Structures are given as structure tokens and as C-alpha cells.
XYZ file of C-alpha atoms in Angstrom:
547
model
C 62.672 -47.459 -59.290
C 58.918 -47.599 -59.480
C 56.115 -47.875 -61.971
C 54.986 -44.682 -63.226
C 53.042 -44.071 -65.679
C 54.643 -43.151 -68.727
C 53.182 -39.215 -69.142
C 55.408 -38.942 -65.640
C 58.843 -40.204 -67.572
C 57.950 -37.976 -70.525
C 57.632 -35.456 -67.686
C 59.978 -36.458 -65.219
C 62.501 -36.759 -67.915
C 64.875 -33.424 -68.516
C 64.981 -34.056 -64.600
C 65.931 -37.645 -64.125
C 68.231 -36.686 -67.174
C 68.620 -39.963 -69.104
C 67.520 -40.567 -72.393
C 64.672 -41.844 -74.722
C 66.072 -45.160 -74.696
C 66.595 -45.441 -71.436
C 62.866 -44.137 -70.444
C 61.444 -46.669 -72.710
C 64.047 -49.665 -71.718
C 63.381 -48.432 -67.683
C 60.024 -48.308 -68.962
C 59.948 -51.899 -69.876
C 61.686 -53.115 -66.916
C 58.807 -51.664 -65.342
C 55.915 -53.239 -66.684
C 58.244 -57.016 -65.723
C 58.743 -56.608 -62.718
C 55.001 -56.104 -61.475
C 53.964 -58.885 -63.845
C 56.104 -60.880 -62.476
C 54.150 -59.956 -59.352
C 50.685 -60.807 -60.121
C 51.562 -64.227 -61.780
C 54.000 -65.191 -58.549
C 53.360 -62.893 -55.979
C 50.489 -64.326 -53.046
C 49.407 -62.732 -50.589
C 48.897 -64.235 -46.993
C 45.652 -65.283 -47.571
C 47.745 -68.011 -50.465
C 48.706 -70.248 -47.948
C 46.859 -73.203 -48.482
C 47.911 -73.997 -51.729
C 48.234 -77.971 -52.115
C 52.168 -78.629 -52.102
C 52.069 -80.671 -54.785
C 50.826 -78.776 -57.118
C 53.715 -76.685 -57.532
C 54.358 -74.392 -55.165
C 56.743 -72.976 -52.550
C 57.142 -71.094 -49.934
C 60.227 -68.127 -48.520
C 60.458 -65.620 -47.043
C 60.961 -61.701 -48.727
C 63.837 -59.202 -46.727
C 60.639 -58.227 -44.036
C 60.613 -61.219 -42.872
C 56.566 -62.110 -44.203
C 56.053 -65.368 -46.325
C 54.965 -65.573 -49.807
C 53.263 -68.438 -51.419
C 55.006 -69.012 -55.723
C 53.618 -71.076 -57.778
C 54.052 -71.104 -61.286
C 51.176 -70.871 -63.966
C 50.235 -74.520 -64.806
C 49.055 -72.368 -68.070
C 52.662 -72.270 -69.180
C 55.017 -75.307 -67.797
C 58.075 -74.403 -67.435
C 59.637 -77.472 -68.652
C 62.681 -77.874 -67.601
C 61.948 -77.003 -64.307
C 59.869 -80.173 -64.596
C 62.759 -82.195 -66.919
C 66.105 -81.200 -66.330
C 66.224 -82.340 -62.788
C 65.566 -85.716 -63.417
C 67.187 -86.292 -66.787
C 70.703 -85.868 -64.644
C 70.241 -87.731 -62.545
C 68.663 -90.668 -64.573
C 72.085 -90.365 -66.810
C 74.109 -89.846 -63.791
C 72.950 -92.994 -62.263
C 73.264 -94.518 -66.138
C 77.249 -93.431 -65.829
C 77.510 -94.900 -62.358
C 75.621 -97.947 -63.414
C 78.469 -98.575 -66.336
C 80.419 -100.173 -64.251
C 78.190 -103.228 -63.280
C 78.267 -103.404 -67.211
C 82.277 -104.467 -66.729
C 80.704 -106.917 -64.230
C 79.217 -109.418 -66.482
C 81.877 -109.228 -68.852
C 83.456 -110.501 -67.159
C 81.478 -113.457 -65.530
C 81.404 -114.241 -69.563
C 85.286 -113.986 -70.259
C 85.794 -118.063 -70.846
C 83.277 -119.911 -69.387
C 82.779 -122.072 -71.789
C 85.462 -125.097 -69.939
C 87.758 -127.180 -72.933
C 87.561 -124.928 -75.656
C 91.610 -123.506 -76.315
C 91.616 -119.310 -75.301
C 93.211 -117.790 -78.050
C 95.750 -115.046 -76.613
C 97.990 -112.860 -79.370
C 100.850 -113.846 -81.081
C 103.335 -114.189 -78.490
C 101.863 -116.688 -76.633
C 99.778 -119.986 -77.440
C 96.657 -120.440 -76.409
C 94.889 -122.021 -73.589
C 92.976 -124.894 -72.888
C 91.147 -124.703 -70.423
C 89.753 -128.143 -68.331
C 87.018 -127.890 -66.656
C 88.246 -127.474 -63.020
C 90.194 -123.655 -63.923
C 86.841 -122.853 -66.111
C 85.386 -122.461 -62.799
C 87.820 -121.495 -61.316
C 88.102 -118.891 -64.057
C 84.271 -118.059 -63.532
C 84.439 -118.335 -59.634
C 87.630 -115.943 -58.941
C 86.153 -112.789 -59.203
C 83.029 -113.708 -56.767
C 85.371 -114.589 -54.099
C 87.604 -111.615 -54.938
C 84.343 -109.239 -54.852
C 83.717 -110.633 -51.499
C 87.487 -108.405 -50.212
C 86.211 -105.169 -52.210
C 82.786 -105.425 -50.847
C 83.205 -105.277 -47.282
C 85.526 -102.507 -46.814
C 84.525 -99.948 -49.784
C 82.225 -98.470 -47.523
C 84.623 -97.460 -45.255
C 86.587 -96.029 -48.449
C 84.216 -94.293 -49.420
C 83.533 -92.863 -45.609
C 86.901 -91.741 -45.921
C 87.585 -90.974 -48.967
C 85.444 -89.865 -50.977
C 82.097 -91.210 -52.993
C 83.920 -89.876 -56.035
C 86.649 -90.118 -56.243
C 86.571 -94.137 -54.282
C 84.571 -94.741 -57.154
C 86.596 -92.697 -59.808
C 89.490 -95.114 -58.940
C 87.977 -98.206 -59.446
C 87.955 -98.268 -62.876
C 91.843 -98.509 -62.809
C 91.909 -102.007 -60.855
C 89.409 -103.196 -63.774
C 91.806 -102.025 -66.886
C 94.704 -103.643 -64.947
C 92.873 -106.791 -64.812
C 91.978 -106.757 -67.880
C 94.913 -105.960 -69.137
C 96.529 -109.335 -67.335
C 93.666 -111.530 -69.453
C 95.283 -110.547 -72.497
C 98.695 -110.692 -72.385
C 98.565 -113.762 -69.518
C 101.077 -116.088 -71.256
C 99.138 -119.253 -68.688
C 96.401 -120.156 -66.037
C 97.039 -118.360 -63.124
C 98.125 -115.155 -65.017
C 94.177 -115.197 -65.842
C 93.390 -116.289 -62.425
C 94.560 -112.833 -61.127
C 93.643 -110.756 -63.325
C 90.125 -112.103 -62.418
C 90.961 -111.760 -58.704
C 91.668 -108.457 -58.773
C 88.526 -106.545 -60.807
C 86.837 -109.220 -58.660
C 87.755 -106.616 -55.893
C 87.205 -103.442 -58.067
C 83.057 -104.775 -58.774
C 82.511 -105.549 -55.582
C 83.505 -102.115 -54.096
C 80.908 -100.935 -56.761
C 78.378 -103.569 -55.555
C 79.161 -101.128 -52.312
C 79.729 -98.293 -53.002
C 76.955 -96.951 -55.435
C 74.544 -97.382 -53.592
C 75.028 -94.684 -51.721
C 75.749 -92.179 -53.851
C 72.647 -93.076 -56.853
C 70.220 -92.897 -53.135
C 71.928 -89.016 -51.950
C 71.161 -87.388 -55.901
C 67.658 -89.104 -56.333
C 65.028 -87.854 -55.401
C 62.356 -89.882 -53.816
C 60.021 -90.431 -55.558
C 62.692 -91.380 -58.876
C 64.860 -93.653 -56.101
C 62.912 -97.180 -57.039
C 63.153 -96.568 -61.018
C 67.074 -95.230 -60.433
C 68.145 -98.483 -57.843
C 66.640 -100.768 -60.309
C 69.537 -99.171 -62.624
C 72.160 -102.264 -61.544
C 69.703 -105.003 -62.826
C 69.283 -102.842 -66.536
C 73.116 -102.741 -66.920
C 73.576 -105.914 -65.232
C 71.686 -107.252 -67.871
C 72.971 -104.870 -70.899
C 76.153 -106.656 -69.772
C 75.018 -109.890 -70.243
C 73.668 -109.319 -73.909
C 77.031 -107.553 -74.453
C 78.938 -110.031 -73.162
C 77.144 -112.848 -75.041
C 77.974 -110.903 -78.051
C 81.310 -110.175 -78.026
C 81.237 -113.353 -76.244
C 81.457 -114.748 -80.595
C 85.025 -113.663 -80.378
C 87.409 -115.768 -80.267
C 90.774 -113.659 -79.614
C 91.006 -113.363 -75.493
C 94.054 -110.338 -76.594
C 90.898 -109.038 -78.719
C 88.144 -109.254 -76.453
C 90.328 -107.832 -73.651
C 90.808 -104.744 -75.431
C 86.894 -104.576 -76.568
C 86.067 -104.855 -72.868
C 88.572 -102.259 -71.308
C 86.736 -99.477 -72.852
C 84.537 -99.826 -70.594
C 87.275 -98.530 -68.697
C 88.005 -95.943 -70.079
C 84.676 -94.285 -70.756
C 83.558 -94.957 -67.387
C 85.977 -93.107 -65.984
C 85.872 -89.879 -68.051
C 81.756 -89.956 -68.318
C 81.854 -89.590 -64.312
C 84.567 -87.700 -64.138
C 82.493 -84.016 -64.774
C 80.123 -85.544 -62.625
C 80.162 -83.786 -58.823
C 81.100 -85.561 -55.431
C 77.951 -86.509 -53.337
C 76.070 -83.391 -51.536
C 75.679 -85.719 -48.377
C 79.530 -86.583 -48.193
C 80.127 -82.706 -49.154
C 77.776 -81.863 -46.167
C 79.166 -84.125 -43.995
C 82.704 -82.973 -44.542
C 81.396 -79.358 -44.144
C 81.461 -78.514 -47.234
C 77.827 -75.869 -48.005
C 78.500 -74.609 -50.512
C 79.468 -77.627 -52.849
C 77.261 -79.684 -51.497
C 73.961 -77.457 -51.921
C 76.026 -76.532 -55.984
C 76.501 -80.065 -56.521
C 71.995 -80.266 -55.106
C 71.384 -78.158 -57.333
C 73.313 -79.869 -60.649
C 71.242 -82.457 -59.842
C 68.000 -80.916 -59.020
C 68.276 -78.733 -62.251
C 69.332 -74.222 -61.971
C 65.077 -73.366 -62.080
C 64.293 -75.554 -58.689
C 64.924 -74.227 -54.862
C 67.439 -76.636 -53.063
C 67.049 -74.782 -49.950
C 64.584 -77.227 -48.205
C 65.426 -80.262 -49.034
C 69.631 -78.920 -48.232
C 68.401 -77.598 -44.971
C 67.096 -81.221 -44.191
C 69.974 -82.780 -45.824
C 72.299 -81.357 -42.711
C 69.563 -82.654 -40.413
C 69.585 -86.490 -41.346
C 73.673 -86.290 -41.648
C 73.862 -84.458 -37.998
C 71.404 -87.137 -37.134
C 73.830 -89.818 -38.602
C 77.049 -89.192 -37.208
C 75.334 -88.470 -34.131
C 73.526 -92.542 -34.149
C 76.290 -94.023 -36.086
C 76.621 -97.453 -35.216
C 79.880 -99.780 -35.857
C 79.188 -104.056 -37.399
C 78.798 -105.285 -33.921
C 75.954 -102.648 -32.573
C 74.185 -104.584 -36.181
C 73.419 -107.912 -34.699
C 72.291 -106.044 -30.569
C 68.269 -104.580 -31.244
C 65.640 -107.762 -32.688
C 64.582 -105.364 -35.233
C 67.818 -105.238 -36.833
C 68.453 -108.603 -36.608
C 64.702 -109.234 -38.565
C 66.122 -106.888 -41.319
C 69.287 -108.854 -41.553
C 67.950 -111.892 -41.606
C 65.056 -110.673 -44.194
C 68.505 -110.185 -46.818
C 69.914 -113.360 -46.297
C 67.701 -114.467 -46.458
C 66.923 -113.510 -49.424
C 70.258 -112.966 -50.898
C 70.466 -117.449 -49.912
C 67.467 -118.398 -52.513
C 68.469 -115.331 -54.564
C 71.906 -117.093 -55.512
C 70.878 -120.442 -54.754
C 67.838 -120.087 -56.971
C 70.968 -120.769 -60.070
C 70.709 -117.502 -62.098
C 74.619 -117.326 -62.244
C 75.007 -120.450 -63.526
C 72.022 -120.403 -66.125
C 74.126 -117.055 -67.222
C 77.339 -117.671 -66.970
C 77.511 -121.542 -69.034
C 74.523 -120.717 -70.578
C 75.470 -122.098 -74.457
C 76.709 -125.576 -72.731
C 73.391 -126.535 -71.287
C 72.363 -125.071 -75.042
C 74.528 -127.530 -76.077
C 73.405 -129.943 -72.814
C 69.901 -130.450 -75.151
C 71.718 -130.620 -78.658
C 69.608 -127.700 -79.965
C 69.591 -127.610 -83.340
C 69.959 -123.473 -83.146
C 73.512 -121.764 -83.970
C 74.293 -121.591 -80.015
C 75.848 -118.159 -79.619
C 72.471 -117.411 -81.125
C 70.534 -119.202 -78.478
C 72.406 -117.051 -75.463
C 71.664 -114.147 -77.728
C 68.089 -114.407 -77.650
C 68.093 -115.645 -73.822
C 69.836 -111.814 -73.437
C 67.805 -110.184 -74.958
C 64.851 -111.634 -72.503
C 66.552 -110.683 -69.551
C 67.038 -106.853 -70.912
C 63.460 -105.908 -71.807
C 62.411 -107.999 -68.634
C 64.390 -105.575 -66.773
C 63.269 -102.741 -68.399
C 59.476 -103.640 -68.183
C 59.953 -104.287 -64.127
C 61.529 -100.951 -63.551
C 57.804 -99.945 -63.595
C 56.683 -103.505 -61.823
C 58.392 -102.289 -58.952
C 56.616 -98.756 -58.522
C 53.296 -100.415 -59.663
C 53.923 -103.524 -57.677
C 53.748 -104.630 -53.879
C 57.550 -106.727 -53.119
C 55.990 -109.789 -51.543
C 54.311 -110.558 -54.954
C 56.326 -109.903 -57.128
C 58.951 -111.731 -55.047
C 56.704 -114.786 -54.557
C 55.106 -114.706 -58.679
C 59.261 -114.351 -59.301
C 60.063 -117.703 -57.187
C 56.995 -119.091 -58.382
C 58.033 -119.110 -62.043
C 61.528 -119.914 -62.499
C 60.360 -122.752 -60.036
C 58.258 -124.041 -62.405
C 60.770 -123.229 -65.643
C 63.126 -125.022 -64.090
C 61.249 -128.518 -63.026
C 59.567 -128.661 -66.526
C 63.240 -128.495 -68.059
C 64.120 -131.311 -65.848
C 61.497 -133.464 -66.992
C 62.072 -132.583 -70.404
C 65.936 -133.677 -69.031
C 64.791 -137.343 -68.012
C 61.871 -137.802 -70.407
C 64.897 -136.467 -73.289
C 67.837 -139.275 -71.466
C 65.272 -141.793 -71.448
C 63.818 -141.474 -75.355
C 60.866 -141.132 -74.343
C 60.312 -137.775 -76.160
C 62.931 -135.955 -79.686
C 64.908 -133.813 -79.037
C 63.111 -129.927 -79.426
C 64.990 -126.782 -79.557
C 62.212 -124.763 -78.636
C 61.269 -126.123 -75.612
C 64.679 -125.351 -73.558
C 64.839 -122.976 -74.900
C 61.930 -120.303 -74.418
C 61.914 -122.347 -70.237
C 64.862 -120.461 -69.867
C 64.329 -117.811 -71.927
C 61.094 -117.220 -68.835
C 63.077 -117.875 -65.837
C 65.969 -114.822 -67.191
C 62.258 -113.056 -66.879
C 60.773 -113.631 -64.114
C 64.133 -113.440 -62.152
C 63.915 -109.893 -63.632
C 60.822 -108.694 -62.808
C 61.509 -109.415 -59.353
C 64.473 -111.820 -57.226
C 66.274 -110.480 -58.709
C 66.361 -106.375 -57.884
C 63.762 -106.452 -54.491
C 66.561 -107.621 -52.660
C 68.397 -105.110 -53.356
C 65.663 -102.468 -53.125
C 64.710 -103.827 -49.945
C 68.570 -102.948 -48.486
C 66.801 -99.921 -48.154
C 63.492 -99.577 -47.160
C 64.354 -102.983 -44.165
C 67.184 -101.024 -42.396
C 67.014 -97.126 -40.471
C 69.541 -94.643 -42.466
C 72.060 -94.621 -39.431
C 72.773 -99.144 -39.934
C 71.632 -99.402 -44.412
C 75.327 -98.661 -45.429
C 77.263 -101.129 -43.192
C 74.322 -103.830 -43.674
C 74.017 -103.122 -46.736
C 78.317 -104.005 -47.058
C 77.512 -107.330 -45.411
C 74.912 -108.313 -47.415
C 76.529 -107.509 -50.296
C 80.518 -109.837 -49.125
C 77.403 -112.499 -47.987
C 75.824 -112.477 -51.563
C 79.465 -111.985 -53.366
C 80.653 -115.216 -51.086
C 77.026 -117.716 -52.090
C 77.547 -116.413 -55.586
C 81.763 -117.792 -55.339
C 80.188 -120.982 -53.923
C 76.941 -121.636 -56.916
C 80.142 -120.601 -59.654
C 82.549 -123.065 -58.151
C 80.654 -126.560 -56.987
C 78.075 -125.809 -60.313
C 80.699 -127.313 -62.424
C 81.758 -129.889 -59.840
C 77.764 -130.408 -58.682
C 77.561 -131.619 -63.055
C 80.237 -134.594 -62.240
C 79.238 -136.448 -59.495
C 75.022 -135.709 -60.875
C 73.601 -135.205 -63.876
C 72.004 -131.409 -65.277
C 67.962 -132.658 -65.202
C 68.967 -133.727 -60.973
C 70.860 -129.919 -60.404
C 67.482 -128.283 -62.494
C 65.294 -130.290 -59.624
C 67.834 -128.715 -57.005
C 68.059 -125.283 -58.801
C 63.729 -125.209 -58.623
C 62.693 -126.866 -54.959
C 65.065 -124.194 -54.284
C 63.182 -121.740 -55.544
C 59.960 -123.512 -54.181
C 61.571 -122.975 -51.087
C 62.437 -118.826 -51.961
C 58.001 -118.565 -52.488
C 57.741 -119.845 -48.748
C 60.343 -117.519 -47.648
C 58.100 -114.640 -48.781
C 54.861 -115.353 -47.508
C 56.431 -116.530 -43.882
C 58.962 -113.633 -43.270
C 59.375 -110.873 -45.145
C 57.337 -108.179 -44.971
C 56.015 -105.302 -46.556
C 57.552 -102.551 -47.802
C 55.931 -101.009 -50.563
C 53.612 -97.765 -49.414
C 54.589 -97.930 -45.741
C 57.030 -96.222 -43.600
C 60.190 -96.832 -41.450
C 59.080 -96.493 -38.704
C 55.915 -99.145 -39.613
C 58.252 -101.504 -40.383
C 60.291 -101.597 -38.148
C 57.725 -102.053 -35.329
C 56.071 -105.465 -37.068
C 60.048 -106.285 -36.459
C 59.364 -105.779 -32.571
C 56.428 -107.105 -32.454
C 54.510 -102.956 -32.325
C 51.567 -103.865 -33.910
C 49.591 -99.952 -33.471
C 45.697 -100.217 -33.986
C 44.636 -97.883 -36.371
C 42.972 -94.873 -34.110
C 39.052 -95.136 -35.240
C 37.205 -91.432 -34.606
C 33.012 -92.202 -34.376
C 30.782 -88.806 -34.927
C 27.927 -88.918 -33.188
C 25.406 -86.452 -34.444
C 23.105 -85.533 -31.485
C 20.139 -83.352 -32.055
C 17.973 -81.405 -29.407
C 14.628 -81.205 -29.417
C 13.157 -77.952 -28.415
C 9.870 -78.466 -26.464
């Protein structure tokens, strides 16, 4: 019924055959429709409204365009916050798996100490060589899990792949807890590593599919937030001497991850690729908030999926173009300097390093301080990534890492020569600075740049190869660190790591392009050696004189 004056409603009440209460309800509905039309419906004359201000353009039943705009004086809180909150919560649940990665690496990384199992098995005493294998086999397993993970997730689905990866993690903890000898620990670590490597490749596409473009850098950095939280968690529960109890505590994480992740929907992009448009729309509404219009984004997602399917390349074709080859050089180079900087040996063997310097602090307490510095720096790095250019963050990070490790190496040799006395604050402060600047630049930026320098059709395969290379380097550095210490002293080892950081600074300055605020086309043109100059329009004003 259209809106008419109230007295006409009274006049035609008997004719319409409705009661007084029904008449009032109809009156309220008419007024509500009229107010909503005056608030959000605008004619074609207002099509110049800025879309950034909250306006969206739709079509009515007759095909006429109209613009919908929210009242700025009454903000729609649900529309403004629910989608973003859901994206952060979903990413936090998915990234929970990376806490398991770091706890794995903390387990039995101090060689030469007894590892207490349950009452049915004797205590295990790990030698330096056995402890290095226990620490590094996780990375070797991750190498085998990272490469095929992308293909598996494309075939079985992002959610199913990530969900069922919690099972090998749980199995690995059971093997570690119940193993009567070191070989069972080897198997448990390798099996857990396969799942961790698959997580490192499978999680980024899922996060990229559910995130809005303006939130993506912060959500990508969640990987390092959870990594640093896992470091701190590992240092804290590392004070538990029983391997069995430690494994039970750590097994809670994959169980919690499985229960929480099972309620999240599948990736909208994967559902589109499988022809499930209605389910994709429902998933997209879940991550954007039910009050937001997802039609335009869904249309773009379908177009993107079709283009990606048409232009999909093989692993061999990754090396066929100049721009892709240069992008691989950049990504591989950043991973080399990230891993060879010594970050993993410092975090893995932090307690042993502090013991070498004879600090007066309680050793587990010193490692917990190191973990707190890493967590706090990683939190602030999320803001730095949004504001500061990538190259600046990388160069500052590698430069300060060089200075901190070089200074600590100098202190070690001065202390070994009895030139200076023991000091607790020097090794603790320098290593805290080292991990803090790593968390700001050298840690998150190489992973973030993977999605910024590769075209969409090659991005996921390039990510798989880069992740595999990352885990290969991590395995080599973690395994050979102990062997390197047997050949040279800790001071020379720190100096070697510092020199690599210095070379990394030069590599960033000479090779790595700036990606923040630039389009993919501009970055690809730089790789191809195409330099496009901006077109300048000169306006000349001519004044005519009537004589």
C-alpha cells in the first residue's frame, strides 16, 4: 500500500476491511518506507558522490541506477567493524599453527642435557650431534611438505588441506612423547615438519582470499606475530623438564586449532573455481559482514578466477620470462640473507649462547626477556609495514642486525682475552636489539613481497618454490651451526653472521625494488628494464587583444 494521509486511512478503513491495529501498523510501515527513501535513495544527479565516502551504486528493478549512501551522523557500526574483525579472527585461527612450529623448534634444543620421558622409559641424554638433528629435522620435513602443498590445496580445497594438517602435528607430538630412543624423536620431528612446511605454503593463499586489500599487509604479518608468540610460549614451557608433559601441553595447540578452524568457511576463491557461486557468496558475506554489499567483489573474483585459470603456468614456465626470473632472484636473495643472518641459531640456542657469556641472570628468564622483545617488536612491525617503505625497513633491519652481532662478537673476544670483565646486560641487550630489528624488517618483508612482485598466475607456484628454498636454508643453518662452533669460536660465528647482514644491506640497495605504493605493472616494467616516463601536460594560456 502506498503512503497516503492518515485521514484517508480512516475514511477507507471500513472499505479496506482492516482493523484499527492493522491500520496503525500499515501507517508505521508507510512512514518507515518514506523515511528510508529520503535517507538512502538519491537520484541520478548525485552520481558524482565519492565511492570512498561510503556510497555504492546499484540498479533498481527497472534498470535505473541509484546511489546508496549511509548517513554520516549515524554510522553503521556493524558495517564498519564486523567484516574486519572477522578477517582478523579467522587469520588468527589459521596462523595458530605457526605457534606449533616455534614450539617444535624449542624442544630439546639444548644439547648435552638429559631429556626426561615418562616413567616407562629411561632418560635420554642428547649429544651435540643428536641435538642438532632433533632441531634441524623439522626444517628438512618442512622442505618436503612445502613444495606439493599448493597443488594439494588446489585439488582438495584450502580449508580441508589446512584442517587435516593438524593430524600429523598431533601424531608427531605423540611420537616425541612416547619414543624410547632418539630415533623416534627424529621421526616425530620430521613428520611434524612436513605439516609445518605445508602450512607455510597453504596459509598465505587462504588469508589472501579472505582479506580485503587494505587489510592484507597487516594480516600477512600475522605469520610473524604468531611465530614470535610461539617463541615466547616455547621459552616459557621449555622450563618443563619432562618431555612427555611438554608434548602433552603442546598437543593442546593442534587440537584447539582443529576445533576453531572447523567452523570457518572455505576460501571464496576456491569455491568460485569449483563453480559453487552461492557458497562463495555466503563465505564472502561471512568475511565482509552481512550488511556489506559483496556483489561487485564477487563479480571481480569470478573474473580474476577465470583469468588465473586461463593464464596458469607450470613450474618450468616460471623461468621463461625475464621479469619472473628477476622476481625469483629478489625473493631467493632475501631468503638467503634472512636465514644466513643467524636468526634461527640465535633463537634456537639462545639459552646456550647466554651460558657462553656467563650472564648472571637466570638463563630461562633471559630467554623469556628475548621472547618478549620479539613479540613486542613484531606487534609494532604491523604498523611500520603500513607506513614505511619496504626497502627502508629492510636496509635499516639488516644494518642494525650487522651492528648488534658485530658488537657482540667484539665483546666475546675482549671477554675471552680478559680485557674486560663479565657483563650481563651486553649480550642480553645486543641480542634483544638483534631480534627486534629482525621482526621489523628482515623477518616479515621477504614474505610480504612475494605477493607484490609476482603476477597472480605464477604467485602461488613461486611461493611454493621460495618456501621450499627457505626451509632448505633453515635446515642447513640449523644443522651446521653446531658444527661451525666446533671449528671456530662463538665470536667468529657471530662475525660471520654480521658480515652476511652487511652484504644483505647492499643487496637490498642494489637489487630489491620498492613495492609499497606501486602497481604490479610498474614493478614488472622495472624488472623488464622498461622505464616509462610520466606524461606532463603543459597548458598555455593565450590572451587575445581586440584592437
